[in-house]
mmCIF file of C-alpha atoms in Angstrom:
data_model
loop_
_atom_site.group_PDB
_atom_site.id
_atom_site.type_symbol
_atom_site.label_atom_id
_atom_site.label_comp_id
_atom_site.label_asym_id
_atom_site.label_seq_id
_atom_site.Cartn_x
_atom_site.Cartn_y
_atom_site.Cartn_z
ATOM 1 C CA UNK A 538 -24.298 19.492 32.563
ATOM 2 C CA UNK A 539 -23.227 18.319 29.228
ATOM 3 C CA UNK A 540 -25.618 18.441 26.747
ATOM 4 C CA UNK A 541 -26.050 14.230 26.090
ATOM 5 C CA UNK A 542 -27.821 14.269 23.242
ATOM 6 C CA UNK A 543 -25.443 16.586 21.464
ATOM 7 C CA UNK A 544 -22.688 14.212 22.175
ATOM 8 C CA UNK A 545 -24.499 10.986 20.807
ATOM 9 C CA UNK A 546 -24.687 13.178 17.451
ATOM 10 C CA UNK A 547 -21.452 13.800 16.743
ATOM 11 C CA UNK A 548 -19.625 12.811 13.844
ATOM 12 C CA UNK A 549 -17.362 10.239 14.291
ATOM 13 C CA UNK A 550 -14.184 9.964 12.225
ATOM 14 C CA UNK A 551 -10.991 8.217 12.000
ATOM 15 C CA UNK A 552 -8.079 8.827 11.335
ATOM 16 C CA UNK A 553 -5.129 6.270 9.725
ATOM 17 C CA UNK A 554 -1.494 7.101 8.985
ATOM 18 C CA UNK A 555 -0.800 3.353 7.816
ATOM 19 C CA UNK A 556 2.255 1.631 8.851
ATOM 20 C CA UNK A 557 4.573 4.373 8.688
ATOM 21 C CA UNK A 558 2.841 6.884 11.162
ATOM 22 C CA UNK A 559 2.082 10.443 10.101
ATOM 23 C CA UNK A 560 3.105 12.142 13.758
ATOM 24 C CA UNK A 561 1.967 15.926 12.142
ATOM 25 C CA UNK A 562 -0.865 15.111 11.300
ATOM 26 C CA UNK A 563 -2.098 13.048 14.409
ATOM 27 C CA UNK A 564 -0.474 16.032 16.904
ATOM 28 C CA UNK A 565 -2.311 18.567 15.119
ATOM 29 C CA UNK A 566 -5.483 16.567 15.283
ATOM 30 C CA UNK A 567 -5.159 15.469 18.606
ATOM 31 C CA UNK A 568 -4.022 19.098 20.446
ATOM 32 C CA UNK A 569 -7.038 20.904 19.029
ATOM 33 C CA UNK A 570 -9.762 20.995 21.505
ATOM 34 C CA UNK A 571 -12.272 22.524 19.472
ATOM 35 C CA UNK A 572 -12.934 19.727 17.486
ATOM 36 C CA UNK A 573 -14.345 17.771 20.422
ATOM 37 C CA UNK A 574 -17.105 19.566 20.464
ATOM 38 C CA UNK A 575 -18.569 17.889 17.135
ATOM 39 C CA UNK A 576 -16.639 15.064 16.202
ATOM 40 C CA UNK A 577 -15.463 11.969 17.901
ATOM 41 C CA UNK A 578 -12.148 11.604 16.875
ATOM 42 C CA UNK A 579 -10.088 8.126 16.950
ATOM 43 C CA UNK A 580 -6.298 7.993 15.601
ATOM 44 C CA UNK A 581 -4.509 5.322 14.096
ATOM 45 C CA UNK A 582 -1.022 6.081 14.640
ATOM 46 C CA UNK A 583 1.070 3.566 12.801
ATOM 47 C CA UNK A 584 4.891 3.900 13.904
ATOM 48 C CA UNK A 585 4.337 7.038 14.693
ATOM 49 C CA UNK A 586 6.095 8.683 17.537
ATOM 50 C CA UNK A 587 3.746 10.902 18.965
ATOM 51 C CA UNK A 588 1.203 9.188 21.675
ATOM 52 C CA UNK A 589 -2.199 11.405 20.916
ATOM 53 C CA UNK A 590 -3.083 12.669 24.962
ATOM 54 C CA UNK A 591 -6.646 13.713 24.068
ATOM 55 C CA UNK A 592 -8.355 11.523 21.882
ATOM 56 C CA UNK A 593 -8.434 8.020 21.964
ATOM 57 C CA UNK A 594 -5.858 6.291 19.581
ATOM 58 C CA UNK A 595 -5.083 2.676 18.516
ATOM 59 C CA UNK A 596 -1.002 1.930 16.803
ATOM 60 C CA UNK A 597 -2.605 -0.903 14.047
ATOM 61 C CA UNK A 598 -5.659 -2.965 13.965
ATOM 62 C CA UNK A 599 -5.492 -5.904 11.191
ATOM 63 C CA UNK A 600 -9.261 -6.304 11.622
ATOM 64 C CA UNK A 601 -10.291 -2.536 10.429
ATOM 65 C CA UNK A 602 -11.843 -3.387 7.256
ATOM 66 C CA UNK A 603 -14.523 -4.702 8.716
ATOM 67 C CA UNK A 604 -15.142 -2.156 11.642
ATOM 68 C CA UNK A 605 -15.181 0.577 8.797
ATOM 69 C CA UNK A 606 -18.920 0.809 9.700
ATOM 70 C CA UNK A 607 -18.356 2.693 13.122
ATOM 71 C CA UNK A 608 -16.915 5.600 11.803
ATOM 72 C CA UNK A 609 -18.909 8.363 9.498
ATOM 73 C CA UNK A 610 -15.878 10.190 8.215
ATOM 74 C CA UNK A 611 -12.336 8.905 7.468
ATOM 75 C CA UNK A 612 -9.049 11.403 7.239
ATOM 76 C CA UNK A 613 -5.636 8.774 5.876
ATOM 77 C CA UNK A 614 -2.669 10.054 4.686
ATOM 78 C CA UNK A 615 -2.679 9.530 1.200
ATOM 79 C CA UNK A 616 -1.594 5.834 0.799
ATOM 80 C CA UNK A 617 -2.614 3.624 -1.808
ATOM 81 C CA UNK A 618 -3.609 0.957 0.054
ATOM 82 C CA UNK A 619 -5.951 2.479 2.458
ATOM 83 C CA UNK A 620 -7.462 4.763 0.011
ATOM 84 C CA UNK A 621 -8.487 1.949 -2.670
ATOM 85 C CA UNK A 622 -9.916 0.188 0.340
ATOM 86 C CA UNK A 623 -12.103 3.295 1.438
ATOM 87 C CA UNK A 624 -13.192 3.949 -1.901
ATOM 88 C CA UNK A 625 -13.983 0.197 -2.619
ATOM 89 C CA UNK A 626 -16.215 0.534 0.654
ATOM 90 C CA UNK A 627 -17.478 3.606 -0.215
ATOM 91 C CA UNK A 628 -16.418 5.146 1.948
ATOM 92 C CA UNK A 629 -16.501 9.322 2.549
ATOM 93 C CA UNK A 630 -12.594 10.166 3.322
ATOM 94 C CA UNK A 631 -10.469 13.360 3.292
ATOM 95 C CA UNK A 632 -6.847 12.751 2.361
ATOM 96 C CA UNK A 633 -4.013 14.949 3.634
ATOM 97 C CA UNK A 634 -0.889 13.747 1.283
ATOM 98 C CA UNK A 635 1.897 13.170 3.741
ATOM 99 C CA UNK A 636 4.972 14.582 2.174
ATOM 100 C CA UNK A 637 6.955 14.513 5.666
ATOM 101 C CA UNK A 638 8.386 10.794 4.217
ATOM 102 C CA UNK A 639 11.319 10.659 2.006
ATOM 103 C CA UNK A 640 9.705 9.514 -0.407
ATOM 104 C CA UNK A 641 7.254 12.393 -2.490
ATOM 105 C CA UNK A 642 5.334 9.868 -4.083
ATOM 106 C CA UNK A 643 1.758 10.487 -1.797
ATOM 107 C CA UNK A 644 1.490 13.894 -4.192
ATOM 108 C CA UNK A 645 0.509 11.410 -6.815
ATOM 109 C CA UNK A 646 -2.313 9.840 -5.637
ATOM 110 C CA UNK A 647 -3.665 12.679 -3.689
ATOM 111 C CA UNK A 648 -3.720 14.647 -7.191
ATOM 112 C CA UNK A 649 -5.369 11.660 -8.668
ATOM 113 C CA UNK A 650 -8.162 11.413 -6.048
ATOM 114 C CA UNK A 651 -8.656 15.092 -6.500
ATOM 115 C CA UNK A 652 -8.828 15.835 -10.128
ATOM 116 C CA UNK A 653 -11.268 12.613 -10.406
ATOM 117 C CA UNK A 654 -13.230 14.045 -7.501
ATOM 118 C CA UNK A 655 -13.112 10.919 -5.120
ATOM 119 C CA UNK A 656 -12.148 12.293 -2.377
ATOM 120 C CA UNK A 657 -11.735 15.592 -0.436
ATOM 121 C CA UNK A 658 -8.033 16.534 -0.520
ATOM 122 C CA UNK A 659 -6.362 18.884 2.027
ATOM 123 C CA UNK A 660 -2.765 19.937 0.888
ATOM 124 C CA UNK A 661 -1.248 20.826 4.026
ATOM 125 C CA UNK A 662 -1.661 19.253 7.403
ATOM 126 C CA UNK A 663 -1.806 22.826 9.501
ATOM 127 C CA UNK A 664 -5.100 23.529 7.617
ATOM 128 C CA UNK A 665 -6.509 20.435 9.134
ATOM 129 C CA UNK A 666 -8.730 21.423 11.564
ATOM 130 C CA UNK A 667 -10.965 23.721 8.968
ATOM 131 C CA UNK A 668 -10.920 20.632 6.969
ATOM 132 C CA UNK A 669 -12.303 18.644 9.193
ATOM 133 C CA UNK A 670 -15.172 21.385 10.176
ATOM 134 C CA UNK A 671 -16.183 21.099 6.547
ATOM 135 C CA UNK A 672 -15.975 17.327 6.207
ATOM 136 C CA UNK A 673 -19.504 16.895 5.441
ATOM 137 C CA UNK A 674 -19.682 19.256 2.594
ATOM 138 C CA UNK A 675 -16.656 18.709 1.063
ATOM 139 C CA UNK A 676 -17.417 14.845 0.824
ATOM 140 C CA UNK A 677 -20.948 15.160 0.122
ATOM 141 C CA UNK A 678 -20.627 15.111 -3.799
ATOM 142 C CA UNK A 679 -17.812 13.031 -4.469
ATOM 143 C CA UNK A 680 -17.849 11.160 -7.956
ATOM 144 C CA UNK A 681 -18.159 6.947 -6.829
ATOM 145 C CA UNK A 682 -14.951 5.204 -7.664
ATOM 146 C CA UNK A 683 -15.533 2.731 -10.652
ATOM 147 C CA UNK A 684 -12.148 0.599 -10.620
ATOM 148 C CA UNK A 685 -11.223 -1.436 -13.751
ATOM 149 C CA UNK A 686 -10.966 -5.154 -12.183
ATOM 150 C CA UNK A 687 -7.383 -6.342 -12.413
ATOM 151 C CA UNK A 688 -8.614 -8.908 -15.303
ATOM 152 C CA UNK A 689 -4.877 -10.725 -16.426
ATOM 153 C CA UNK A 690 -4.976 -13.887 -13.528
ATOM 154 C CA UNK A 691 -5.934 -16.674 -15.422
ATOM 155 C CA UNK A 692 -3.483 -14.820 -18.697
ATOM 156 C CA UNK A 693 -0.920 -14.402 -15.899
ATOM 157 C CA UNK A 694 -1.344 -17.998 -14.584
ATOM 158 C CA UNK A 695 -1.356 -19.574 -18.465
ATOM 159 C CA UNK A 696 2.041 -17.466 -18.480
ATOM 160 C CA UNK A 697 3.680 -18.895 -15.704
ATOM 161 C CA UNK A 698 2.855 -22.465 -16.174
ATOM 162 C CA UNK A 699 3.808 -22.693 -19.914
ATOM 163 C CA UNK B 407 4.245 -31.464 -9.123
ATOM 164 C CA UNK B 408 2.828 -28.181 -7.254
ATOM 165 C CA UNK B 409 4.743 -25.045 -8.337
ATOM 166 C CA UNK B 410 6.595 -22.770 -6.461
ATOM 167 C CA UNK B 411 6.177 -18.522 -6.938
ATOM 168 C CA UNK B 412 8.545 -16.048 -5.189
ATOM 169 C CA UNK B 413 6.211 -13.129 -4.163
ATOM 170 C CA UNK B 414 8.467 -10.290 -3.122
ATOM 171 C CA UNK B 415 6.978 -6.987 -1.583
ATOM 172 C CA UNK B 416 7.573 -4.621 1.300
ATOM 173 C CA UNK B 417 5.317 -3.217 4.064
ATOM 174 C CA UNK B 418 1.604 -0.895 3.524
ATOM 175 C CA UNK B 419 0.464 -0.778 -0.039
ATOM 176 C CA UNK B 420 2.948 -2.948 -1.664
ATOM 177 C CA UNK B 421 2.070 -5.825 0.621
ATOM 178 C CA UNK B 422 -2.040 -5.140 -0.017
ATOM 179 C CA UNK B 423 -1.360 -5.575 -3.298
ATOM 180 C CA UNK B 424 0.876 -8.903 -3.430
ATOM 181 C CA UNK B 425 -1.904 -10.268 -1.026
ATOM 182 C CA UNK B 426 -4.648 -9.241 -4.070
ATOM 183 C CA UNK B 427 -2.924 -10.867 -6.442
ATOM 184 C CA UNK B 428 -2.169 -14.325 -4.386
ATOM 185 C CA UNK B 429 -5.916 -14.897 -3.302
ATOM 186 C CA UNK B 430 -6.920 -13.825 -7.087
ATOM 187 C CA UNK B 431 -4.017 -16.829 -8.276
ATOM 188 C CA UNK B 432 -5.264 -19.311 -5.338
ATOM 189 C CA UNK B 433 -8.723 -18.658 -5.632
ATOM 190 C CA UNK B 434 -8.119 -20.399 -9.470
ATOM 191 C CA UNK B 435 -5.004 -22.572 -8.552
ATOM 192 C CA UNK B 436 -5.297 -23.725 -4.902
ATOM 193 C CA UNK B 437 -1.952 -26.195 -5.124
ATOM 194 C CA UNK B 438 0.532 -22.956 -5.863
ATOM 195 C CA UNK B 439 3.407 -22.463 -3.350
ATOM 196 C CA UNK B 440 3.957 -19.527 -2.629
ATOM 197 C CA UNK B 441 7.657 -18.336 -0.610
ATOM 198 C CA UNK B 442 7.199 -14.380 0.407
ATOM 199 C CA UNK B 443 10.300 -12.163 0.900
ATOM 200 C CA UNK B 444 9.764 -9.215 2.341
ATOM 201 C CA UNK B 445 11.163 -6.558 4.217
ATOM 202 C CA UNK B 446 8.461 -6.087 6.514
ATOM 203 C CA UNK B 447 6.848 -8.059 9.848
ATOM 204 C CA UNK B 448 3.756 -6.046 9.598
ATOM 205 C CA UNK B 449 1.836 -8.742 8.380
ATOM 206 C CA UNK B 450 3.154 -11.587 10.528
ATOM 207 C CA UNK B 451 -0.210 -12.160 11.698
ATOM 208 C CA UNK B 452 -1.441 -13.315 8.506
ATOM 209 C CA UNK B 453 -0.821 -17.172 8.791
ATOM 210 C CA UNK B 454 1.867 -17.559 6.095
ATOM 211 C CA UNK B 455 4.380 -20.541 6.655
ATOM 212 C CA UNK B 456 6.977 -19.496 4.167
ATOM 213 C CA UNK B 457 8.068 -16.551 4.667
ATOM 214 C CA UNK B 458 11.805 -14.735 4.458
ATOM 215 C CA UNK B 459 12.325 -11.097 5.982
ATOM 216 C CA UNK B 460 15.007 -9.042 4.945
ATOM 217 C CA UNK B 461 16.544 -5.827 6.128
ATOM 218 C CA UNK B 462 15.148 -3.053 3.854
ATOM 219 C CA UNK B 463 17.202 -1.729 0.729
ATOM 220 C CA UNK B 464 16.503 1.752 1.969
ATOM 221 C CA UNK B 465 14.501 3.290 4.783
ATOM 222 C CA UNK B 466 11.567 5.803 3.849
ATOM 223 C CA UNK B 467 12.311 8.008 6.722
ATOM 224 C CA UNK B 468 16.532 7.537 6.233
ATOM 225 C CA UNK B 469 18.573 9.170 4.160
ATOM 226 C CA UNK B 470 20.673 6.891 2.023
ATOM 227 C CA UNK B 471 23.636 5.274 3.204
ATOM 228 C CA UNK B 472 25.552 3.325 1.193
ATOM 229 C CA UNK B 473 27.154 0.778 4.009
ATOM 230 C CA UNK B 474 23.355 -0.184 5.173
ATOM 231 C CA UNK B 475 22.326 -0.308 1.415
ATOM 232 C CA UNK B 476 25.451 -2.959 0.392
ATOM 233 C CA UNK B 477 24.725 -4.781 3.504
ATOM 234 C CA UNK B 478 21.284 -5.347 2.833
ATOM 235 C CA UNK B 479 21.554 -5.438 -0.909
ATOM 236 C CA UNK B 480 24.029 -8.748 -0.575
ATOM 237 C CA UNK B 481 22.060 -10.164 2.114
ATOM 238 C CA UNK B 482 19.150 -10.407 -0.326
ATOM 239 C CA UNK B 483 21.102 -11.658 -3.012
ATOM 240 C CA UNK B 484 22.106 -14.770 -0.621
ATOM 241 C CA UNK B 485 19.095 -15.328 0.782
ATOM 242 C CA UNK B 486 17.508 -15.188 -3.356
ATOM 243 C CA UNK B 487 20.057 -17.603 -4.224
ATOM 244 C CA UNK B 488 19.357 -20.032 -1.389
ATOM 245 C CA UNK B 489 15.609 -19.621 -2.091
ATOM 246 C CA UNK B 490 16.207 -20.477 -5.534
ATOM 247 C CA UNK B 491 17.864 -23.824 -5.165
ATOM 248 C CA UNK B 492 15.943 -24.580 -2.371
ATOM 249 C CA UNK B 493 12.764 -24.219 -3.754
ATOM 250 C CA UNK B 494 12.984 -23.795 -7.352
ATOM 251 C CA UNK B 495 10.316 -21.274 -8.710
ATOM 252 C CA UNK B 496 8.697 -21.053 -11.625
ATOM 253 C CA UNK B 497 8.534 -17.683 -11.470
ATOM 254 C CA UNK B 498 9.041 -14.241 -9.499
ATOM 255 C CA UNK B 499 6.753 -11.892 -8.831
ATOM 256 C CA UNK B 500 7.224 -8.310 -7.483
ATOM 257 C CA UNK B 501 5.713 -5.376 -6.153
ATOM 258 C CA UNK B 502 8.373 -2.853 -4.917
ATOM 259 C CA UNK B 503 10.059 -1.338 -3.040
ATOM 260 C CA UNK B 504 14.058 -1.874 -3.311
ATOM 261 C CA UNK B 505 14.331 -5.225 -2.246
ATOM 262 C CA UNK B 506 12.660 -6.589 -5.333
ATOM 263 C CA UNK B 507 15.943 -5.191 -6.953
ATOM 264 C CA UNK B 508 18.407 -7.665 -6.166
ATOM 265 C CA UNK B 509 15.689 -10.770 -5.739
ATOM 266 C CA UNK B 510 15.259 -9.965 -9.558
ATOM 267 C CA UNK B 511 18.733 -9.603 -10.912
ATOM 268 C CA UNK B 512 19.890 -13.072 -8.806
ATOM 269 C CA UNK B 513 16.463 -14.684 -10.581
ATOM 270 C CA UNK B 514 17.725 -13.694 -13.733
ATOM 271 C CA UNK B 515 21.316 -15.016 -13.355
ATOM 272 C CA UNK B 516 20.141 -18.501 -11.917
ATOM 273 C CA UNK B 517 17.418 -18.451 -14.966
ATOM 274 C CA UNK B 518 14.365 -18.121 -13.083
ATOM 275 C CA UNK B 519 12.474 -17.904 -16.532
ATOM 276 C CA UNK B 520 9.388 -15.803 -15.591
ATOM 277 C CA UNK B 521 9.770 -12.705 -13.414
ATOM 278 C CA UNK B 522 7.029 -10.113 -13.446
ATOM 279 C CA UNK B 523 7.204 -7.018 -11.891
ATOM 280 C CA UNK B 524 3.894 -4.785 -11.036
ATOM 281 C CA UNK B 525 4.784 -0.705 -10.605
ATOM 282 C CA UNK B 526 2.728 0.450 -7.407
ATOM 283 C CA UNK B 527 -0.324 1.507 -8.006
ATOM 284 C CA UNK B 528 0.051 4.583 -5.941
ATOM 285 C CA UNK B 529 1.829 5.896 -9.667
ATOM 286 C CA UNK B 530 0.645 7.762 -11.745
ATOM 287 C CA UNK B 531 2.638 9.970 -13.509
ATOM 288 C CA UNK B 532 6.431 8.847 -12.146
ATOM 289 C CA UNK B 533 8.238 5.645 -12.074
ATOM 290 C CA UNK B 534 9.368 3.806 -8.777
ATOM 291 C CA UNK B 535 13.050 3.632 -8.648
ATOM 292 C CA UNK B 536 12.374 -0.396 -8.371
ATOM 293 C CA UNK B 537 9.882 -0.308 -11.026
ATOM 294 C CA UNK B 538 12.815 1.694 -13.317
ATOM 295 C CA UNK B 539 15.702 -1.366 -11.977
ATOM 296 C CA UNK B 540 13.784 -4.037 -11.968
ATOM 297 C CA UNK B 541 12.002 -3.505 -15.851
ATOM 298 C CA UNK B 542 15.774 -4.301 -17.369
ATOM 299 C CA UNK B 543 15.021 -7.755 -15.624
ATOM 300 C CA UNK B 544 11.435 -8.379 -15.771
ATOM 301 C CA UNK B 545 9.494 -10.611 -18.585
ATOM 302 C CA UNK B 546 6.561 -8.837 -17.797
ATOM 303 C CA UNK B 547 5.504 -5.595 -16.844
ATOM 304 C CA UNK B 548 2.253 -4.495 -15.200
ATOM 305 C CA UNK B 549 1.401 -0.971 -14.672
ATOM 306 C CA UNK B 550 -1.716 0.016 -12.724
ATOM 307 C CA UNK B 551 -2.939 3.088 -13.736
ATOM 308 C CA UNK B 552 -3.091 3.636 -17.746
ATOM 309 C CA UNK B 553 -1.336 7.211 -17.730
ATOM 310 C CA UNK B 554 1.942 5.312 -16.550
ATOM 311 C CA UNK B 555 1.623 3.031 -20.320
ATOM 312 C CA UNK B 556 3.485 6.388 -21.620
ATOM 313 C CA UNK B 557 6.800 5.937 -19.254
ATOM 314 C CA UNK B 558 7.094 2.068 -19.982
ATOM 315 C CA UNK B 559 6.684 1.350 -23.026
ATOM 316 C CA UNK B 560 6.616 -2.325 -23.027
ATOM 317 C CA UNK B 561 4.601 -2.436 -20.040
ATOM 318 C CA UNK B 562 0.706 -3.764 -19.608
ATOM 319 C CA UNK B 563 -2.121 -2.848 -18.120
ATOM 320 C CA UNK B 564 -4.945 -4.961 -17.418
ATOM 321 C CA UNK B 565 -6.770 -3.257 -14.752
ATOM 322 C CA UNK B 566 -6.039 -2.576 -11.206
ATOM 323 C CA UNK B 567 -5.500 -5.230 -8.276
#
């Protein structure tokens, strides 16, 4: 019989790849079994290719901001947008940089977030599943993220008008 | 007479951040117009009436081919010019990726008189290659993250969106 009250406790994360998909990442998350066992796992998978055949999975949801409250843990690749938005919500998140795109430019932010200490960083996606087994140390003592306010709309405004 | 802005962006973070910055300008001017061009449908859900979609300068997960590139390159230089005329902006505003390249150069030619360009803020220590084509072109330059005030000289930061 499955032990019910273990299940209720389990830590539930998700994960987002954005618009673009991050298919690595989501396989390796989704194939591992293990994990079940104490985290509920949900997968945002963008454009992705790979359909997760495990763990339940959603493509995009425009309305996630404000369902950030269901989840305890978040793993994203390492996009701008979502991070600001989990750290503005302060929220706890691991970030896996996804350098599969053409583009290299995730290694930026992820460096960022980790020299600052904002956010637990994991550098490559097959070392996933041991991050994810210490996901409540690693983003236990994260520094808060104090953002300078974009302050230049009214100067910007005054600019465009005159 | 209202005013009309060009806000061009493409998909994920560059879009968040064009959306920042229009609630933070509507929130104070309520009577701006603002045409999008984008190169994404991502966001059609979000209840904007003018909005243009182009095919994107260059795919993130292509490698670069120059027939696709020219292709969509002059089809965003005719839609920029219609756009133009049409509407007749006060100013351009842009966010990256490679579209914002030839929106910027055709503002310039038909003297759209302000065109500001913000580098991603997902930069810290590199330049975009739209944020390096489209400073030659821009009046203004924002950068997001102080470090990146060393790479552009002329460029400002005032904070992050």
């Amino acid at each position: 019989m499955p032990n019910l009250q273990g299940a209720s406790k389990r830590k539930r994360i998700l994960v987002i790849t954005g618009t673009t998909g991050f298919d690595s990442l989501v396989r390796n998350i989704d194939e591992n079994r293990e994990l079940e066992g104490g985290f509920d796992i949900t997968l945002q998978t963008g454009d992705g290719a790979y359909k997760p055949r495990y763990k339940s999975f959603f493509d995009f949801d425009k309305g996630l901001k404000n369902r950030l409250s269901e989840y305890d843990f978040f793993i994203t690749h390492a996009g701008a947008g979502t991070i600001f938005m989990l750290l503005e919500q302060k929220m706890r998140v691991l970030v896996v940089p996804n350098t599969e795109r053409a583009d290299k430019h995730q290694i930026e932010l992820a460096q960022y977030v980790k020299s600052n200490n904002l956010c637990a960083v994991c550098q490559n996606v097959s070392d996933v599943a041991m991050a994810i087994t210490e996901i409540d140390r690693t983003t236990q003592n994260l520094q808060p993220y104090e953002k300078v306010e974009f302050n230049a709309v009214r100067d910007l405004l005054r600019y465009i008008y005159e | 007479m209202n005013i009309s802005i060009l806000l061009v962006y493409g998909e994920g973070g560059h879009h968040d951040q064009a959306m920042r910055l229009m609630r933070q300008m509507q929130a104070i001017d309520p009577k701006i117009e603002f045409i999008h061009v984008t190169d994404t449908v991502t966001m059609k859900a979000d209840s904007i009436e003018k909005i243009y979609t182009v095919t994107p300068i260059r795919h993130k997960n292509a490698s670069f081919n120059p027939f696709s590139f020219a292709s969509a390159y002059l089809k965003a230089v005719a839609l920029t010019v219609t756009l133009v005329h049409q509407y007749k902006p006060k100013a351009v505003i842009g966010f990256g990726p490679g579209i914002c390249i030839p929106v910027f150069m055709v503002c310039k030619l038909l003297n759209v008189k302000k065109r500001i360009f913000f580098e991603d803020w997902c930069r810290f220590t590199s330049k975009s290659l739209s944020g390096k084509a489209c400073s030659p072109f821009s009046t203004k330059f924002f950068v997001q993250n102080e470090s990146l005030k060393e790479l552009y000289r002329d460029a400002e930061f005032a904070g992050r969106l």
